[in-house]
Short mmCIF file of C-alpha atoms in Angstrom, two decimals:
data_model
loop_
_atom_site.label_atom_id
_atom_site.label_comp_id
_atom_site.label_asym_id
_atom_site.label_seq_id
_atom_site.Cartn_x
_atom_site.Cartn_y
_atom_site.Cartn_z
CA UNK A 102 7.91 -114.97 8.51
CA UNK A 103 10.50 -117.46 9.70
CA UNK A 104 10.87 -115.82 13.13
CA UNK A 105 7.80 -117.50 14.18
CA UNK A 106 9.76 -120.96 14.46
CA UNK A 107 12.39 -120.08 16.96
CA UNK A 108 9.22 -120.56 19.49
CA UNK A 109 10.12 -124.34 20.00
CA UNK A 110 6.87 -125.73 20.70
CA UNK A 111 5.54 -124.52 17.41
CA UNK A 112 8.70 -125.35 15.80
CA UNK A 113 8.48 -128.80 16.86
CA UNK A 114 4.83 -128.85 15.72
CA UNK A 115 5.45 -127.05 12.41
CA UNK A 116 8.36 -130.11 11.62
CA UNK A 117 5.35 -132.65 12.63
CA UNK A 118 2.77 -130.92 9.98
CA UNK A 119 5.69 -131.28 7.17
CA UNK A 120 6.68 -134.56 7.82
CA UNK A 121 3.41 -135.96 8.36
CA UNK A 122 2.12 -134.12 4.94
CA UNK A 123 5.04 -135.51 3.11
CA UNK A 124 4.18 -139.09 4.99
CA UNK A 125 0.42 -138.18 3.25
CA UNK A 126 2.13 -137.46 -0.37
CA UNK A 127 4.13 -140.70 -0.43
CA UNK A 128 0.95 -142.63 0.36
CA UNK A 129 -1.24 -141.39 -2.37
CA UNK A 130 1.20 -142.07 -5.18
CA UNK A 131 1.72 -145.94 -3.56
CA UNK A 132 -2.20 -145.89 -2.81
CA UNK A 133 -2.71 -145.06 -6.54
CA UNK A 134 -0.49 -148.04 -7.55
CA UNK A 135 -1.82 -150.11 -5.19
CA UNK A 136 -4.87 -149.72 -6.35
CA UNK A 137 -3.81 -150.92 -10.13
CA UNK A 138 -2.32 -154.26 -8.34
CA UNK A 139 -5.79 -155.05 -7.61
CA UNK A 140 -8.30 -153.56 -9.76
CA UNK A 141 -6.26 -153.07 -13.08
CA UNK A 142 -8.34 -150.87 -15.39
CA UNK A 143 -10.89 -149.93 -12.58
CA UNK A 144 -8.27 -148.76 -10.88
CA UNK A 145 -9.60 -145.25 -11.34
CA UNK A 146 -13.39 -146.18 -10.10
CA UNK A 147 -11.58 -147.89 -6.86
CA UNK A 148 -9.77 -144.56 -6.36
CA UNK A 149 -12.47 -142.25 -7.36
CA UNK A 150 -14.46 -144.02 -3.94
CA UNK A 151 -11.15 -143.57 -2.26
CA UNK A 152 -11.63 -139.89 -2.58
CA UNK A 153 -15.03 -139.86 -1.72
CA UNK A 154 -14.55 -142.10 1.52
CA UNK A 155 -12.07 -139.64 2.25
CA UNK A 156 -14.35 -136.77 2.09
CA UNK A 157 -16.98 -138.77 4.26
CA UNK A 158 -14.77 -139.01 7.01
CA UNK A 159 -14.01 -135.96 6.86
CA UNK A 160 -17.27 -134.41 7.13
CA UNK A 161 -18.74 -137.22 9.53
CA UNK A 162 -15.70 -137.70 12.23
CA UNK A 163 -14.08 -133.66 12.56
CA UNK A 164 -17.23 -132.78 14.15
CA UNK A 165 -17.31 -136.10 16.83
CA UNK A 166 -13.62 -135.58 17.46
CA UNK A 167 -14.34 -132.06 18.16
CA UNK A 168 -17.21 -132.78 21.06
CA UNK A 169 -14.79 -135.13 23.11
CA UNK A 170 -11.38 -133.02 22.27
CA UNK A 171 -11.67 -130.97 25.30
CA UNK A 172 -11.79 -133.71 27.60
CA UNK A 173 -8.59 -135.75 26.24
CA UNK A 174 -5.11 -134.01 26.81
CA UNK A 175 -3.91 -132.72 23.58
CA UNK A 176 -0.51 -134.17 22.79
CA UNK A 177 -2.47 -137.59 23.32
CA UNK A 178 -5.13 -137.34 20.84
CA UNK A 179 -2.26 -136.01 18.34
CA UNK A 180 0.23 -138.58 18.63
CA UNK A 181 -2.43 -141.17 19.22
CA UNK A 182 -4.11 -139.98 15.44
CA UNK A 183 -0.37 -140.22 14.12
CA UNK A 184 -0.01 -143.97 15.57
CA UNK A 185 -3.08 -145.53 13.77
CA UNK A 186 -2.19 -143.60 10.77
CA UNK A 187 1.21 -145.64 11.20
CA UNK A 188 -0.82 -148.53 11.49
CA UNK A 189 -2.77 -148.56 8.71
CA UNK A 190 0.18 -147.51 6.24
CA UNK A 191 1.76 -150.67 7.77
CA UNK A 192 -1.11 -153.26 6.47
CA UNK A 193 -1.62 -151.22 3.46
CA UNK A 194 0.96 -153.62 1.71
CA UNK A 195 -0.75 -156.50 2.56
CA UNK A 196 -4.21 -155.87 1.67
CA UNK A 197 -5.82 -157.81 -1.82
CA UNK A 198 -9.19 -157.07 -1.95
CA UNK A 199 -10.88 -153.95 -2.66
CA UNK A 200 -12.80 -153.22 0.33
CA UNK A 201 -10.30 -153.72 2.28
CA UNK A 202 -8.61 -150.47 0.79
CA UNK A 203 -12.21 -149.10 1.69
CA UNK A 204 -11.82 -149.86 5.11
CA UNK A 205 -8.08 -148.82 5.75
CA UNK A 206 -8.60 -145.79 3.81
CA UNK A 207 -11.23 -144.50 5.85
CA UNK A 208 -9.34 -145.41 9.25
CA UNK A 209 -6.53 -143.32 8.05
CA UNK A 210 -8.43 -140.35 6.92
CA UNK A 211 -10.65 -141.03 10.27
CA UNK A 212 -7.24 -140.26 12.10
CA UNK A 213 -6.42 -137.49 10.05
CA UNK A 214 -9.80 -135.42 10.62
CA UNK A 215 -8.80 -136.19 14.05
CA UNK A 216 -5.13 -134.75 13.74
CA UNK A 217 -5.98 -131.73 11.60
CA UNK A 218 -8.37 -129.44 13.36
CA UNK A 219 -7.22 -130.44 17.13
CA UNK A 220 -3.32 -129.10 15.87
CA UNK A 221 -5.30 -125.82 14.27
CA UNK A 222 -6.93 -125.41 17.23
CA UNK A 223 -3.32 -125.90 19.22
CA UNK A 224 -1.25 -123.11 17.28
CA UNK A 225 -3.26 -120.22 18.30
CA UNK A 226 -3.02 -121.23 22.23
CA UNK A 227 1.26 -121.59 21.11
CA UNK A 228 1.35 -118.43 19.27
CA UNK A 229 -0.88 -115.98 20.97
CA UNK A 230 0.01 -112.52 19.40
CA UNK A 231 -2.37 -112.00 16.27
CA UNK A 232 0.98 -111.36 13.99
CA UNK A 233 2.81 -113.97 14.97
CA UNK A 234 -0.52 -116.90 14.14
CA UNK A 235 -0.84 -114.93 10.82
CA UNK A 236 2.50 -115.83 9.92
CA UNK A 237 2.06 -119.53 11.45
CA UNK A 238 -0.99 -119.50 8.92
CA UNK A 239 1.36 -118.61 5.53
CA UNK A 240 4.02 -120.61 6.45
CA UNK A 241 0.96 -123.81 6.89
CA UNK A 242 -0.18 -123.24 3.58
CA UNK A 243 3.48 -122.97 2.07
CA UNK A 244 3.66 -126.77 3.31
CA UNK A 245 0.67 -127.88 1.67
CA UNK A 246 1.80 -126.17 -1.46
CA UNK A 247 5.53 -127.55 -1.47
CA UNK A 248 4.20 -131.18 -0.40
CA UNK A 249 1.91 -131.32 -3.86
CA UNK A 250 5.33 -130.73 -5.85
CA UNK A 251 7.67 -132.15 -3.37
CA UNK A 252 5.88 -135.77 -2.08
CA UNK A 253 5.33 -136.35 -6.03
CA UNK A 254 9.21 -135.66 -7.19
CA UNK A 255 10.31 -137.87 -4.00
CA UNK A 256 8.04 -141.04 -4.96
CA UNK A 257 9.40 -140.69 -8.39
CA UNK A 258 13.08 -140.98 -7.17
CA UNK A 259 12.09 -143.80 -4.61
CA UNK A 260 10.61 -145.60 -7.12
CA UNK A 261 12.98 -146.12 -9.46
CA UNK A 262 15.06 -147.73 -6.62
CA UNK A 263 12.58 -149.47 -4.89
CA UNK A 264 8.99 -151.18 -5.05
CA UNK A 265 6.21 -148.84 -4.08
CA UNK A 266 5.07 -151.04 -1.64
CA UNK A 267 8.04 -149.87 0.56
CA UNK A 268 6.80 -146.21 0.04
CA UNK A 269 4.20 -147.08 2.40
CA UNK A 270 7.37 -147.77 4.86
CA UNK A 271 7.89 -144.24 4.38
CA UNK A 272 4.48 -143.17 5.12
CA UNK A 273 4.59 -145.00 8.40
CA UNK A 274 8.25 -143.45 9.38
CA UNK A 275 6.87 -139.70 8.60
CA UNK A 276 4.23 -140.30 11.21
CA UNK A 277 5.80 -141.54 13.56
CA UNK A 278 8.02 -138.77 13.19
CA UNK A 279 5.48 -136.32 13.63
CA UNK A 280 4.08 -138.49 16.60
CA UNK A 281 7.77 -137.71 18.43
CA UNK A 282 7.74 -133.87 17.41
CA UNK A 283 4.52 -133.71 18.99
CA UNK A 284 5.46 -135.40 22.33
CA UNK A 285 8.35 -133.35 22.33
CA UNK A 286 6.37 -130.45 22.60
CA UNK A 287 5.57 -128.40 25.66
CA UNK A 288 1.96 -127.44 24.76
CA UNK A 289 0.36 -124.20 27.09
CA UNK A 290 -2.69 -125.88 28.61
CA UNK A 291 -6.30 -124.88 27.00
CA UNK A 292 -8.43 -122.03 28.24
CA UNK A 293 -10.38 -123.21 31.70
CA UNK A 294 -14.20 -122.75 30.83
CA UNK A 295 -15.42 -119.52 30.88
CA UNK A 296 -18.77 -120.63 31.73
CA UNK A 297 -19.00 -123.19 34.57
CA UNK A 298 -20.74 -123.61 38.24
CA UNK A 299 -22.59 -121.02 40.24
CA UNK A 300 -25.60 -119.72 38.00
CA UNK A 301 -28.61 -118.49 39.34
CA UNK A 302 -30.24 -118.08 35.81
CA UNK A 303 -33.85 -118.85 34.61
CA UNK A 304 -34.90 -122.74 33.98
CA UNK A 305 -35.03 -121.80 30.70
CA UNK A 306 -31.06 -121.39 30.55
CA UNK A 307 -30.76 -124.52 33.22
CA UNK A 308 -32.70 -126.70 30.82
CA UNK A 309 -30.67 -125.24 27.50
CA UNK A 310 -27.64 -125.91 29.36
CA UNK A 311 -28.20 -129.67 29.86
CA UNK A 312 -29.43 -129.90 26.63
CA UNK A 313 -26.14 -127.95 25.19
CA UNK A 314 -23.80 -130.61 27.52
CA UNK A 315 -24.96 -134.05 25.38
CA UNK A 316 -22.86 -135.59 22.85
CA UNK A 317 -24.89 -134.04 19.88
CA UNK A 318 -24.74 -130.49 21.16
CA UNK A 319 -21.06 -130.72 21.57
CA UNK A 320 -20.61 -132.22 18.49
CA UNK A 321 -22.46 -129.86 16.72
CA UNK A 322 -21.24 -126.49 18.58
CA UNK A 323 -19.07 -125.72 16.18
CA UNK A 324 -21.54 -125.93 13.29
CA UNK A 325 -23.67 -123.49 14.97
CA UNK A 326 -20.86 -120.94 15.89
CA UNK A 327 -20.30 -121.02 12.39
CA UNK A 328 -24.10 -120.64 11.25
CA UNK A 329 -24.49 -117.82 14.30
CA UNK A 330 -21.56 -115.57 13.47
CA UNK A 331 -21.78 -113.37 10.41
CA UNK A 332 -17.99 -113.53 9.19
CA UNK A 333 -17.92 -117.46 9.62
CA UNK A 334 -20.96 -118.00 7.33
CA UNK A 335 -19.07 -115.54 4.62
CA UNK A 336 -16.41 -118.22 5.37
CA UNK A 337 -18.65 -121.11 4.66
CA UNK A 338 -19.77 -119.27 1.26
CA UNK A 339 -15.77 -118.70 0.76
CA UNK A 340 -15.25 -122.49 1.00
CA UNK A 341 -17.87 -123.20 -1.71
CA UNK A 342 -16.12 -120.27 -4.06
CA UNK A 343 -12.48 -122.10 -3.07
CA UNK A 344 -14.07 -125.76 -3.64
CA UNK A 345 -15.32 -124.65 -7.34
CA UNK A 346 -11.67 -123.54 -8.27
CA UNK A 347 -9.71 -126.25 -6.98
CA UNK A 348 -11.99 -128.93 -8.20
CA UNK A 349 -11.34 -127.80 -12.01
CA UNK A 350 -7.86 -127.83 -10.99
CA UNK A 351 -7.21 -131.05 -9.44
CA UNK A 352 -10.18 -133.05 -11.49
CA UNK A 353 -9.68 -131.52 -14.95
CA UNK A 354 -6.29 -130.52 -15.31
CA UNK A 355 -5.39 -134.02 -16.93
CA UNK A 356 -8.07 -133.38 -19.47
CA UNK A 357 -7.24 -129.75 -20.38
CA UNK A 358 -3.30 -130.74 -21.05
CA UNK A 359 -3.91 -134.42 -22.91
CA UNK A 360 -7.17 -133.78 -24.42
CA UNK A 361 -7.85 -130.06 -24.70
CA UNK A 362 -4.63 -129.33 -25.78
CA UNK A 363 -2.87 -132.14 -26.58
CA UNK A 364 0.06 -132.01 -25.03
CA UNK A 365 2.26 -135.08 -23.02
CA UNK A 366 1.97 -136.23 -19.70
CA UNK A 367 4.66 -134.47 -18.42
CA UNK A 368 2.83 -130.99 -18.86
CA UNK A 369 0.26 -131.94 -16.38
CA UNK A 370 2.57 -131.60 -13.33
CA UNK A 371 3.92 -128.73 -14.73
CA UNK A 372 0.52 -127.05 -14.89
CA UNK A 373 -0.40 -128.25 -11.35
CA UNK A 374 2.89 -126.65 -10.45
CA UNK A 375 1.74 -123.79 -11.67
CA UNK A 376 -1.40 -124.05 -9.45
CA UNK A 377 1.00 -124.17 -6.30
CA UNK A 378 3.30 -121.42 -7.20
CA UNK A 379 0.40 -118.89 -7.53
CA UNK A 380 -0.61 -119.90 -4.00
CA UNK A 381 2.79 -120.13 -2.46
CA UNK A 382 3.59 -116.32 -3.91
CA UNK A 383 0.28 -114.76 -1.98
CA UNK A 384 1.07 -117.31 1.27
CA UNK A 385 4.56 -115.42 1.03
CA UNK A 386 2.94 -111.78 0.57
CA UNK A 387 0.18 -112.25 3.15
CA UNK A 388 1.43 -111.57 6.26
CA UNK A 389 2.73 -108.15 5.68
CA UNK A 390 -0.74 -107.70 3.44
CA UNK A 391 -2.86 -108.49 6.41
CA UNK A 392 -0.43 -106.15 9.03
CA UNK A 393 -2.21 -103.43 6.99
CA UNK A 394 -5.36 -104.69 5.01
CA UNK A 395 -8.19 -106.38 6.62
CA UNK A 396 -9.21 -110.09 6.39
CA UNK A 397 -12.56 -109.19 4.73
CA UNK A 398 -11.26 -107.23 2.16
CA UNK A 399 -7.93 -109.62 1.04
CA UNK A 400 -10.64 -112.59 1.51
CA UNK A 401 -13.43 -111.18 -0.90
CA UNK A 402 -10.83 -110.02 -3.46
CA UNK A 403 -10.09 -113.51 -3.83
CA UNK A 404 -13.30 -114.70 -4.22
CA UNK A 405 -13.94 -111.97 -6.86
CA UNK A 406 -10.51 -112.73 -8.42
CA UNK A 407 -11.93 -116.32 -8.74
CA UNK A 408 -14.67 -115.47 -10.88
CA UNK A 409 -12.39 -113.25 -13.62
CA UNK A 410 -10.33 -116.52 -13.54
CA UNK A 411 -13.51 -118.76 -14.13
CA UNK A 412 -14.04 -116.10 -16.96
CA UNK A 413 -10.83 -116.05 -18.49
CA UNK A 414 -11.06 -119.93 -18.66
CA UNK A 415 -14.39 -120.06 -20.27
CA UNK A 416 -11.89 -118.40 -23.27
CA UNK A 417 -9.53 -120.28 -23.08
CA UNK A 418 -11.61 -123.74 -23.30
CA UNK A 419 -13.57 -122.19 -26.14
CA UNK A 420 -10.98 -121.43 -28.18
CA UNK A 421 -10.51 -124.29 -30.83
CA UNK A 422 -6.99 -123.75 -31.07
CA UNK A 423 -3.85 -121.67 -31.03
CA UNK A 424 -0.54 -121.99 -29.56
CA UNK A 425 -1.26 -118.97 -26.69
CA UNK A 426 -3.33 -121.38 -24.47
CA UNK A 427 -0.93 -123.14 -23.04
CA UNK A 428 0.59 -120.26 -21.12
CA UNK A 429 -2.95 -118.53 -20.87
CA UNK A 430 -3.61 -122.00 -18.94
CA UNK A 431 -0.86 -121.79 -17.24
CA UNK A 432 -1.87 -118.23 -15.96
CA UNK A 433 -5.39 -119.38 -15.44
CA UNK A 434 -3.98 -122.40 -12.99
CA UNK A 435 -1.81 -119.81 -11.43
CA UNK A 436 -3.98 -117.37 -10.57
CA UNK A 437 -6.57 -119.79 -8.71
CA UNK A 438 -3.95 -120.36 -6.88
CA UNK A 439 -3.30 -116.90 -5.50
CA UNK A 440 -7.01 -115.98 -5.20
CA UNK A 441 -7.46 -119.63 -3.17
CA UNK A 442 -4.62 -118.75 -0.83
CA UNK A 443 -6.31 -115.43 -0.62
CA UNK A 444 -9.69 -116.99 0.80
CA UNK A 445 -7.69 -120.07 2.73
CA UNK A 446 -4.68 -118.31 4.68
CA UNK A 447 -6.78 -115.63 6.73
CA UNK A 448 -9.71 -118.07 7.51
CA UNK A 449 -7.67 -119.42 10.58
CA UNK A 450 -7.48 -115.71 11.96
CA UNK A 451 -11.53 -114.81 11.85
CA UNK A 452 -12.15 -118.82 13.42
CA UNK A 453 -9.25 -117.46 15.94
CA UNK A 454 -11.57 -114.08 16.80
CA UNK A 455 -14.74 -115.61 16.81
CA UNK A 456 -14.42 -118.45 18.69
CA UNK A 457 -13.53 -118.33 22.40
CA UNK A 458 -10.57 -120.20 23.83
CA UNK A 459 -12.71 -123.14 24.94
CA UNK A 460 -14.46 -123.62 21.62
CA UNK A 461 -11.66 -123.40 19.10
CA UNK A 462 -11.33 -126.90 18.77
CA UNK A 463 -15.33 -127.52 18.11
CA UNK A 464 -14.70 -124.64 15.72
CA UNK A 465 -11.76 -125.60 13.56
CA UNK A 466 -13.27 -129.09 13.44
CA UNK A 467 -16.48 -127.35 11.70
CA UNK A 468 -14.35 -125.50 9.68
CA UNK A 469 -12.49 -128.82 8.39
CA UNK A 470 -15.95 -130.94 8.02
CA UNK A 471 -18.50 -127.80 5.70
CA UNK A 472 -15.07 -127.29 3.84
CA UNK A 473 -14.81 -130.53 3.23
CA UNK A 474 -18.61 -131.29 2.24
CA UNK A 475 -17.88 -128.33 -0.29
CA UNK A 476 -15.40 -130.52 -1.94
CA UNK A 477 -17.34 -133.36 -1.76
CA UNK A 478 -20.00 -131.56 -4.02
CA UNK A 479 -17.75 -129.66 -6.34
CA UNK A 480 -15.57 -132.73 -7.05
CA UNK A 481 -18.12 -135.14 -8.49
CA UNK A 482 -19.38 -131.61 -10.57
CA UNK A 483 -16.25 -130.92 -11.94
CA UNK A 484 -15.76 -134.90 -12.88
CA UNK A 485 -18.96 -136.13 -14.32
CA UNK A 486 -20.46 -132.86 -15.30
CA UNK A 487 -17.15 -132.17 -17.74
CA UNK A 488 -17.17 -135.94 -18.81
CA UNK A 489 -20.84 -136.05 -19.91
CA UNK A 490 -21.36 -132.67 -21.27
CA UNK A 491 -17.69 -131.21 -21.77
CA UNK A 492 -15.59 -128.36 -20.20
CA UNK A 493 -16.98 -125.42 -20.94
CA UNK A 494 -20.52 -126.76 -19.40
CA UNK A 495 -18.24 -127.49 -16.45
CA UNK A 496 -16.54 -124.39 -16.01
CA UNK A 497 -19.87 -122.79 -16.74
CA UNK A 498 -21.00 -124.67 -13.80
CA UNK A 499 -18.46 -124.48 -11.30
CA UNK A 500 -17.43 -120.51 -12.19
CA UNK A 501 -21.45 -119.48 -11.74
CA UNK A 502 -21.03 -121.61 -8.44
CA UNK A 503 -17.80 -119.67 -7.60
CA UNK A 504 -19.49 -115.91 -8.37
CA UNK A 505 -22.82 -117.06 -6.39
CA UNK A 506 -20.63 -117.81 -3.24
CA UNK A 507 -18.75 -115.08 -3.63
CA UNK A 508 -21.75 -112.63 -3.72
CA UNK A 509 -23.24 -114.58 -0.47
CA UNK A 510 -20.08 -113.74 1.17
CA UNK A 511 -20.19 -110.64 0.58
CA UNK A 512 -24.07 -110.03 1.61
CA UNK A 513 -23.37 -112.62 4.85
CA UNK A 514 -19.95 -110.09 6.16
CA UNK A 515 -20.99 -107.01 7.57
CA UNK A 516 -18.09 -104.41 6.75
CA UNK A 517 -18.70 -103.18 10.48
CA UNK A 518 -17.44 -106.20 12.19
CA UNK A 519 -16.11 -105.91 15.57
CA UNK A 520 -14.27 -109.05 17.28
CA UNK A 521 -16.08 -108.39 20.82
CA UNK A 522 -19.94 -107.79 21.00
CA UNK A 523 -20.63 -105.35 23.98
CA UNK A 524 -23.98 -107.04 25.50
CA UNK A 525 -25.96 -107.50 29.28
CA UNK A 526 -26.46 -110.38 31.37
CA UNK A 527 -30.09 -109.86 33.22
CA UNK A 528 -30.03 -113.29 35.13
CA UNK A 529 -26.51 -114.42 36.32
CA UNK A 530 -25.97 -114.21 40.21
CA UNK A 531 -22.66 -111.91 40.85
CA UNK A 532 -20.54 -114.96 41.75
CA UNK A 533 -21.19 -116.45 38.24
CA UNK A 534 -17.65 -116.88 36.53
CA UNK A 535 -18.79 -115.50 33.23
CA UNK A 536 -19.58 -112.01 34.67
CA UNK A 537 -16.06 -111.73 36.62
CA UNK A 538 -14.88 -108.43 35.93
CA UNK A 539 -18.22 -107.27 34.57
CA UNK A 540 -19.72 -103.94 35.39
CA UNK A 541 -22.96 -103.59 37.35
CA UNK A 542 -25.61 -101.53 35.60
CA UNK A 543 -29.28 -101.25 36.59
CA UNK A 544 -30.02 -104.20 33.88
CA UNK A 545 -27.67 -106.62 34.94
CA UNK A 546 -24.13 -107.52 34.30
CA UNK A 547 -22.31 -105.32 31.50
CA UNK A 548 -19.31 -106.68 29.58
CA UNK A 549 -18.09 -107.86 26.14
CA UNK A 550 -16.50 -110.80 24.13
CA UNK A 551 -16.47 -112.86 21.15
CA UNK A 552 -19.20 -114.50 19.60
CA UNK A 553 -20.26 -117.68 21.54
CA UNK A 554 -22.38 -120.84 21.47
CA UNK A 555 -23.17 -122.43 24.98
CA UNK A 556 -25.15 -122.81 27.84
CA UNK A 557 -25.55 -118.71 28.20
CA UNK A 558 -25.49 -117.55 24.21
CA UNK A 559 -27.43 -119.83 22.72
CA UNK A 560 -28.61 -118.77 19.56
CA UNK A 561 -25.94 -115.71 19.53
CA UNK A 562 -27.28 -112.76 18.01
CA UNK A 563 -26.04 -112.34 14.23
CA UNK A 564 -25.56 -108.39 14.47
CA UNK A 565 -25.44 -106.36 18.16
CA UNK A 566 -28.88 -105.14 17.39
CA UNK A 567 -31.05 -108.63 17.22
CA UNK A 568 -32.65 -110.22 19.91
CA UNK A 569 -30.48 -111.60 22.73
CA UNK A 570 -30.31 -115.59 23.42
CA UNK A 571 -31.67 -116.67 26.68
CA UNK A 572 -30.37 -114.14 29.90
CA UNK A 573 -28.22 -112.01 27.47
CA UNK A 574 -29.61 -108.99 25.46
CA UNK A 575 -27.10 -106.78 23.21
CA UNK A 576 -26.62 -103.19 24.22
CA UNK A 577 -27.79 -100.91 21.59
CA UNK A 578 -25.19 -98.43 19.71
CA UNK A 579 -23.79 -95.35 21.62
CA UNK A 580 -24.89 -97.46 24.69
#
C-alpha cells in the first residue's frame, strides 16, 4: 500500500491531507473549550449549531466551488482554502460572542468544502493506474481514522502544558503546512474538454448547451451525474446506510458508556477507538480485496453488514443488564466501522469511472455535499430522537433507515455494469472533437465512454437500452 507515496506529488499531497486533518482535530477540542469560555452550560447548544453550520456549508458551498473549479488553477484554490482556514484559526482566540463563532465557523468549513473535493478530484489525475488510486483511497481513510485517536491524545498532552487557546496556533501552523506541501507539488494539468467548438448539432442541443454553460448548470452537474448514473445513486443510498451508523456512533456513544452502562468517562474514547480500529483493519485489507472482488459486491456487503450490526445493537440496548455488553458494544462499535469503510473506501473508484476527466471535480464536490446532507438528517435523528424517546427507538430508527438504503442500493446497481456505454452520435459534424477517433456507421458517429452530463448527454441514459439524450442514442446489445 505504501508504494503509492514514493510518487512525490501525491506524497507531498498525502503529508498536506494529514497535517491539515490533524490541524482540524486540534481545533475541535479548543473549539469545544472555547465554546464553554463563552456560553458555560449552553456550551453544548452553541456547539450542537456548530455542527449543523458545518453541515450547511457543506452541502451549500461543495457544489458552487465545484462550477468555478475548472476555471481556477488547482494548486491555487488549494493553498488559497488552506490560507483562510489559517485565518480564521488565527481570530478564533479572540472572538467573545457567540455568533461570532457562527460566523468563523462557517468560513472555515466554507474553505474546507472547498479543499476537500477539489484534492479528491486531484489524486486520480496524480495516480492514474486504477490500483495504484485504490490504494491512495485506503491509505485516505487510514488518516481520517488515526486523526480521531491521534488529534484527541495530542490536545490532551498540549494541554496540560499550555492554554488551549494556543492549540488554535497549532491549527493555523498545520495549514499552512499543508498550504506549502501543496505548492510544492507538481500537479499533471486537468483533462482539456472533451466537448468544445465545432458542432453542427440540432438547436435543440445549441440551446441545451447554453443553458448547461450558466452558473446553476455547472453548479449542479455533478448532482445530476450522480442522479443519471445507476452506480452513483446506489452510492447516494450507501451514504444514507453509512450516515445512520456513524450518527449512533459519534452522537450516542457518550450515552451508551455513562448512562446505558454506567461506566467512566474514560471508556468513551476507548469505545470510539474501537469504532476506528474496525475501519482502519478493512482500509488495510481493501486494496488487495478489491484487486479481486468487485466494488459492488465489497460495497453492498457493507451495507448489509450494517443492518446485522443495527440488529445486534437493538440486543444489546435491550438488555437491562449484564457484564457481556460492554465488549458486545465494543464489537458492535467495531464492526460499523469495518462495514462503513466497506461502503466509504471504494466510493472514490466508481466517482473515478463514471465521471469523465473534466467533470471529476463537479462530481466529487456532489459526492461531498448529498453525503453530507445525509449526515445532516441522521445526526439530529440519532440526537433528539434517542433523547426524547430513548435508544432503542433510536436504533430502531436509524437501523430501519440503514436496511431501507441498503435495499435501494441494491435495486438502484445493476450487477451488469460496464464503465463505458457503447452509443451513436446522429448530429455532430465529423470535425466535432467529441467524435475524434469515432467510427462512421450509416447512423452517425459510433464510439463509447463513461457516463456524462453536458452539452451532448444531457439527461444520460440510466441503462444502454433507454432513450438517448439529445443527438446521442445507445446502441442496442450484440450491436
Amino acid at each position: 500500500m505504501l508504494s503509492v507515496l514514493r510518487d512525490r506529488a501525491y506524497r507531498h499531497l498525502f503529508a498536506a491531507q494529514v497535517i491539515a486533518l490533524v490541524g482540524t482535530g486540534l481545533a475541535t477540542v479548543a473549539l469545544s473549550l472555547l465554546a464553554y469560555d463563552i456560553a458555560g452550560a449552553a456550551a453544548g447548544s452553541v456547539l450542537g449549531t456548530a455542527l449543523a453550520i458545518k453541515m450547511v456549508a457543506y452541502v451549500a458551498i461543495a457544489p458552487a466551488i465545484g462550477a468555478i473549479a475548472d476555471r481556477l488553477p488547482r494548486r491555487a484554490l488549494l493553498a488559497g482554502s488552506d490560507l483562510i482556514r489559517v485565518a480564521v484559526a488565527l481570530t478564533l482566540p479572540f472572538v467573545d460572542q457567540v455568533w461570532q463563532v457562527y460566523v468563523l465557523v462557517f468560513v472555515l468549513q466554507a474553505a474546507s468544502a472547498a479543499f476537500t473535493p477539489t484534492f479528491q478530484a486531484v489524486i486520480p489525475d496524480v495516480l492514474p493506474a486504477e490500483r495504484d488510486y485504490t490504494r491512495a483511497l485506503s491509505l485516505s481513510r487510514l488518516a481520517y481514522d488515526l486523526e480521531s485517536l491521534f488529534s484527541p491524545a495530542l490536545a490532551a498532552a498540549l494541554l496540560s502544558l499550555i492554554t488551549y487557546n494556543w492549540l488554535f496556533a497549532g491549527t493555523a501552523v498545520g495549514f499552512l503546512a499543508s498550504a506549502a506541501l501543496v505548492v510544492s507539488a507538481v500537479l499533471p494539468k486537468p483533462a482539456a474538454a472533451a466537448h468544445t467548438g465545432g458542432a453542427r448539432g440540432e438547436a435543440t442541443a445549441g440551446a441545451r448547451a447554453k443553458g448547461m454553460a450558466g452558473a446553476r448548470g455547472k453548479a449542479t452537474a455533478g448532482a445530476r451525474l450522480f442522479f443519471a448514473t445507476p452506480r452513483l445513486r446506489a452510492l447516494l443510498a450507501l451514504n444514507l446506510a453509512v450516515a445512520a451508523a456513524s450518527a449512533v456512533v459519534t452522537v450516542n456513544s457518550v450515552v451508551y458508556v455513562r448512562d446505558h452502562l454506567g461506566r467512566s468517562a474514560g471508556d468513551v474514547p476507548l469505545a470510539l477507538g474501537a469504532y476506528g480500529a474496525g475501519s482502519m483493519t478493512v482500509a488495510l485489507l481493501l486494496p488487495r480485496v478489491l484487486d479481486r472482488v468487485s466494488d459492488r459486491a465489497v460495497m453492498l456487503s457493507g451495507a448489509l453488514l450494517l443492518t446485522v450490526v443495527f440488529a445486534g445493537l437493538g440486543g444489546i440496548t435491550a438488555a437491562g443488564g449484564g457484564g457481556w455488553r460492554w465488549p458486545a458494544l465494543l464489537a458492535a462499535w467495531a464492526a460499523f466501522g469495518a462495514a462503513c469503510s466497506m461502503v466509504l473506501t471504494p466510493a472514490g473508484r466508481l466517482i473515478r469511472r463514471s465521471a469523465p476527466a473534466t467533470g471529476r471535480t463537479s462530481a466529487f464536490a456532489a459526492q461531498f455535499s448529498l453525503s453530507h446532507a445525509c449526515w445532516l438528517l441522521t445526526y439530529p435523528l440519532a440526537g433528539w430522537l434517542g433523547a426524547a424517546a430513548g435508544l432503542q427507538s433510536a436504533v430502531l430508527a436509524l437501523g430501519t433507515t440503514a436496511l431501507a438504503a441498503g435495499l435501494l442500493a441494491l435495486r438502484l446497481w445493476p450487477a451488469r455494469d460496464p464503465d463505458r456505454l457503447p452509443h451513436v452520435h446522429t448530429a455532430l459534424d465529423a470535425r466535432h472533437p467529441h467524435v475524434a477517433g469515432a467510427a462512421p456507421s450509416p447512423e452517425g458517429w459510433r464510439h463509447s465512454h463513461t457516463y456524462v452530463i453536458d452539452s451532448l448527454h444531457a439527461t444520460w441514459p440510466t441503462t444502454p437500452q433507454h432513450a438517448p439524450a439529445i443527438d446521442s442514442r445507445p446502441l442496442t446489445p450484440g450491436r
